[in-house]
Every structure is written in structure tokens, then in C-alpha cells.
Short mmCIF file of C-alpha atoms in Angstrom, two decimals:
data_model
loop_
_atom_site.label_atom_id
_atom_site.label_comp_id
_atom_site.label_asym_id
_atom_site.label_seq_id
_atom_site.Cartn_x
_atom_site.Cartn_y
_atom_site.Cartn_z
CA ASP A 1271 -40.24 -53.13 56.52
CA ASP A 1272 -41.60 -52.09 53.30
CA THR A 1273 -45.05 -53.94 53.41
CA LYS A 1274 -47.86 -51.57 54.71
CA SER A 1275 -50.27 -52.32 57.16
CA PRO A 1276 -54.05 -51.66 56.84
CA THR A 1277 -53.62 -49.52 59.84
CA LYS A 1278 -51.47 -47.12 58.36
CA ASP A 1279 -53.64 -47.00 55.19
CA ASN A 1280 -56.74 -45.92 57.30
CA GLU A 1281 -54.86 -43.38 59.38
CA SER A 1282 -54.54 -41.69 55.86
CA LEU A 1283 -58.28 -41.71 55.37
CA PRO A 1284 -60.49 -38.63 56.73
CA ARG A 1285 -62.87 -40.48 59.25
CA LEU A 1286 -66.59 -39.31 59.48
CA SER A 1287 -67.02 -40.94 62.78
CA ILE A 1288 -64.80 -40.73 66.04
CA VAL A 1289 -65.04 -43.29 68.14
CA THR A 1290 -65.00 -43.01 71.96
CA ALA A 1291 -65.51 -45.44 75.20
CA ARG A 1292 -68.98 -44.81 74.77
CA GLY A 1293 -69.33 -45.60 70.83
CA PRO A 1294 -68.89 -44.07 67.64
CA THR A 1295 -69.94 -40.19 67.77
CA TYR A 1296 -70.63 -38.36 64.20
CA HIS A 1297 -69.49 -34.83 64.74
CA VAL A 1298 -67.67 -34.75 60.91
CA ALA A 1299 -71.09 -36.16 59.00
CA LYS A 1300 -73.30 -34.35 61.48
CA TRP A 1301 -71.19 -30.69 60.82
CA CYS A 1302 -71.22 -31.48 56.55
CA ILE A 1303 -74.77 -32.34 56.66
CA LEU A 1304 -75.93 -29.28 58.92
CA ARG A 1305 -73.15 -26.82 56.81
CA SER A 1306 -75.02 -28.46 53.24
CA LEU A 1307 -78.67 -27.79 55.13
CA ALA A 1308 -77.94 -24.49 55.61
CA CYS A 1309 -76.70 -23.67 52.16
CA ILE A 1310 -79.50 -24.76 51.10
CA TYR A 1311 -81.76 -22.87 52.69
CA PHE A 1312 -79.58 -19.36 52.57
CA ILE A 1313 -79.75 -20.36 48.24
CA ALA A 1314 -83.52 -20.81 49.04
CA PHE A 1315 -84.46 -17.34 50.70
CA LEU A 1316 -81.99 -15.44 48.26
CA GLY A 1317 -84.14 -16.61 45.65
CA ALA A 1318 -87.52 -15.63 47.59
CA TYR A 1319 -85.98 -12.43 48.30
CA ARG A 1320 -85.05 -11.76 44.73
CA GLN A 1321 -88.23 -12.34 43.31
CA ASN A 1322 -90.24 -11.01 46.22
CA LYS A 1323 -89.28 -7.67 44.89
CA GLY A 1324 -90.64 -8.22 41.37
CA LEU A 1325 -94.24 -9.85 42.88
CA PHE A 1326 -94.78 -7.25 45.36
CA GLY A 1327 -93.06 -4.09 44.38
CA GLU A 1328 -94.86 -0.80 43.41
CA ASN A 1329 -94.93 -1.81 39.99
CA GLY A 1330 -94.64 -5.54 40.50
CA LEU A 1331 -97.39 -8.33 39.97
CA GLU A 1332 -99.30 -7.35 43.21
CA PRO A 1333 -98.83 -3.93 43.90
CA ALA A 1334 -98.05 -3.58 47.92
CA GLN A 1335 -99.71 -0.12 48.50
CA SER A 1336 -103.07 -1.54 47.06
CA PHE A 1337 -102.65 -4.98 48.83
CA VAL A 1338 -102.46 -3.35 51.85
CA GLN A 1339 -105.29 -0.96 51.70
CA ARG A 1340 -107.48 -4.02 50.80
CA LEU A 1341 -106.14 -6.13 53.98
CA LYS A 1342 -107.28 -2.71 55.63
CA ALA A 1343 -110.64 -2.57 54.30
CA THR A 1344 -111.26 -6.21 54.77
CA TYR A 1345 -110.04 -6.69 58.35
CA ALA A 1346 -110.84 -4.01 60.74
CA ASN A 1347 -108.28 -3.00 63.53
CA PRO A 1348 -109.98 -4.18 66.93
CA VAL A 1349 -107.46 -1.72 68.63
CA GLU A 1350 -108.68 1.50 66.83
#
């Protein structure tokens, strides 16, 4: 039989949900969303890491050594 049934056509399409006895589960969609979110966070933290070197480095906009000295002078350590 040369006619294709709609069921056979749908089998070749990627499924975003898996239908179980309890109802549809969205494992594939959940996996894609979580991986996309992880990628976005990775790019954001990578950008922050690269920028912080220039901002707080020894020759950066806010030299770290003088910043730490000002923090120590402002906020006394109660343990010492």
C-alpha cells in the first residue's frame, strides 16, 4: 500500500514529550531547556571572569591591594 498513514509520519518526527500511563512527561523539552540555561550561565560567568581581571587586577580600575586595605581599615576584625 503506497498511502502513508498519519501514524507512520508522526513516528519520524522528534517527540518533545513521552506519553505514559500517568500522562505526558516532557523529558526531552526539560533536557533542552536545562542545557540551554546552563549554557547561558556558563557564558555569563565566563564574561564576568574575564572582566573581573581587568576591573580588580593589580593595574585595574580598582587595585585590589588598596581596596582590601581600605576594607580592613573600615571594618575591624572582632577576632583579632
